[in-house]
mmCIF file of C-alpha atoms in Angstrom:
data_model
loop_
_atom_site.group_PDB
_atom_site.id
_atom_site.type_symbol
_atom_site.label_atom_id
_atom_site.label_comp_id
_atom_site.label_asym_id
_atom_site.label_seq_id
_atom_site.Cartn_x
_atom_site.Cartn_y
_atom_site.Cartn_z
ATOM 1 C CA UNK A 1 12.146 174.880 77.715
ATOM 2 C CA UNK A 2 11.050 170.967 78.941
ATOM 3 C CA UNK A 3 10.832 172.627 82.840
ATOM 4 C CA UNK A 4 8.228 175.103 81.573
ATOM 5 C CA UNK A 5 4.683 174.478 83.221
ATOM 6 C CA UNK A 6 1.943 173.834 80.639
ATOM 7 C CA UNK A 7 -1.818 173.600 81.847
ATOM 8 C CA UNK A 8 -3.660 171.104 80.243
ATOM 9 C CA UNK A 9 -7.473 172.984 80.278
ATOM 10 C CA UNK A 10 -11.081 169.603 80.771
ATOM 11 C CA UNK A 11 -14.202 169.948 80.119
ATOM 12 C CA UNK A 12 -16.690 168.080 81.403
ATOM 13 C CA UNK A 13 -20.249 166.739 79.961
ATOM 14 C CA UNK A 14 -22.643 167.143 83.039
ATOM 15 C CA UNK A 15 -22.405 163.319 82.716
ATOM 16 C CA UNK A 16 -18.944 163.012 83.783
ATOM 17 C CA UNK A 17 -17.595 162.200 79.897
ATOM 18 C CA UNK A 18 -14.699 164.171 79.016
ATOM 19 C CA UNK A 19 -15.446 166.137 75.998
ATOM 20 C CA UNK A 20 -12.833 168.493 75.473
ATOM 21 C CA UNK A 21 -9.132 168.161 77.182
ATOM 22 C CA UNK A 22 -5.488 170.049 75.465
ATOM 23 C CA UNK A 23 -2.235 168.922 74.843
ATOM 24 C CA UNK A 24 -4.366 165.335 73.486
ATOM 25 C CA UNK A 25 -2.585 162.799 70.560
ATOM 26 C CA UNK A 26 -4.900 162.143 68.018
ATOM 27 C CA UNK A 27 -4.683 158.378 69.221
ATOM 28 C CA UNK A 28 -6.433 159.187 71.962
ATOM 29 C CA UNK A 29 -10.198 159.765 73.062
ATOM 30 C CA UNK A 30 -10.313 163.064 75.161
ATOM 31 C CA UNK A 31 -11.405 160.770 78.305
ATOM 32 C CA UNK A 32 -8.331 158.017 77.219
ATOM 33 C CA UNK A 33 -6.044 160.766 77.080
ATOM 34 C CA UNK A 34 -7.620 162.121 80.869
ATOM 35 C CA UNK A 35 -7.244 158.423 82.415
ATOM 36 C CA UNK A 36 -3.308 158.333 80.838
ATOM 37 C CA UNK A 37 -2.874 161.649 82.763
ATOM 38 C CA UNK A 38 -4.554 160.774 85.897
ATOM 39 C CA UNK A 39 -3.772 157.560 86.972
ATOM 40 C CA UNK A 40 0.051 159.136 86.051
ATOM 41 C CA UNK A 41 -0.145 162.498 87.992
ATOM 42 C CA UNK A 42 -3.563 162.782 89.418
ATOM 43 C CA UNK A 43 -1.818 165.070 92.195
ATOM 44 C CA UNK A 44 -1.831 167.247 89.047
ATOM 45 C CA UNK A 45 -5.118 167.936 89.393
ATOM 46 C CA UNK A 46 -6.902 170.442 90.639
ATOM 47 C CA UNK A 47 -10.631 170.697 89.459
ATOM 48 C CA UNK A 48 -12.727 173.744 88.567
ATOM 49 C CA UNK A 49 -16.382 175.171 88.249
ATOM 50 C CA UNK A 50 -18.990 174.351 85.527
ATOM 51 C CA UNK A 51 -16.902 171.067 84.909
ATOM 52 C CA UNK A 52 -14.140 171.727 84.300
ATOM 53 C CA UNK A 53 -10.108 171.088 86.012
ATOM 54 C CA UNK A 54 -6.907 171.439 84.717
ATOM 55 C CA UNK A 55 -4.023 169.232 85.246
ATOM 56 C CA UNK A 56 -0.259 170.950 86.224
ATOM 57 C CA UNK A 57 2.536 169.789 84.383
ATOM 58 C CA UNK A 58 5.867 170.834 82.881
ATOM 59 C CA UNK A 59 6.100 169.796 79.552
ATOM 60 C CA UNK A 60 8.482 167.037 80.236
ATOM 61 C CA UNK A 61 5.542 164.977 81.845
ATOM 62 C CA UNK A 62 3.516 165.148 78.492
ATOM 63 C CA UNK A 63 6.128 164.667 76.236
ATOM 64 C CA UNK A 64 6.500 160.958 78.413
ATOM 65 C CA UNK A 65 3.125 159.718 79.049
ATOM 66 C CA UNK A 66 2.486 161.202 75.292
ATOM 67 C CA UNK A 67 5.403 158.835 73.844
ATOM 68 C CA UNK A 68 4.527 155.930 76.165
ATOM 69 C CA UNK A 69 0.442 156.120 75.157
ATOM 70 C CA UNK A 70 2.067 156.071 71.198
ATOM 71 C CA UNK A 71 4.232 153.259 71.692
ATOM 72 C CA UNK A 72 1.633 150.627 73.844
ATOM 73 C CA UNK A 73 -0.969 150.853 70.601
#
């Protein structure tokens, strides 16, 4: 189960602000979660049309990033 692929969908406003992103921890804003994923897994990001993009990550990676961000706060 931990090796399953997860697609994190990102939706941007015209000004570049992240307005929606999946798998986001409750304590983080959409922009903060995008920044975490972009810093840790930018090679997994793919832009798609109409102000959207996706990160393709393993479930283990997502859970690790979530745990690390909640420990910092």
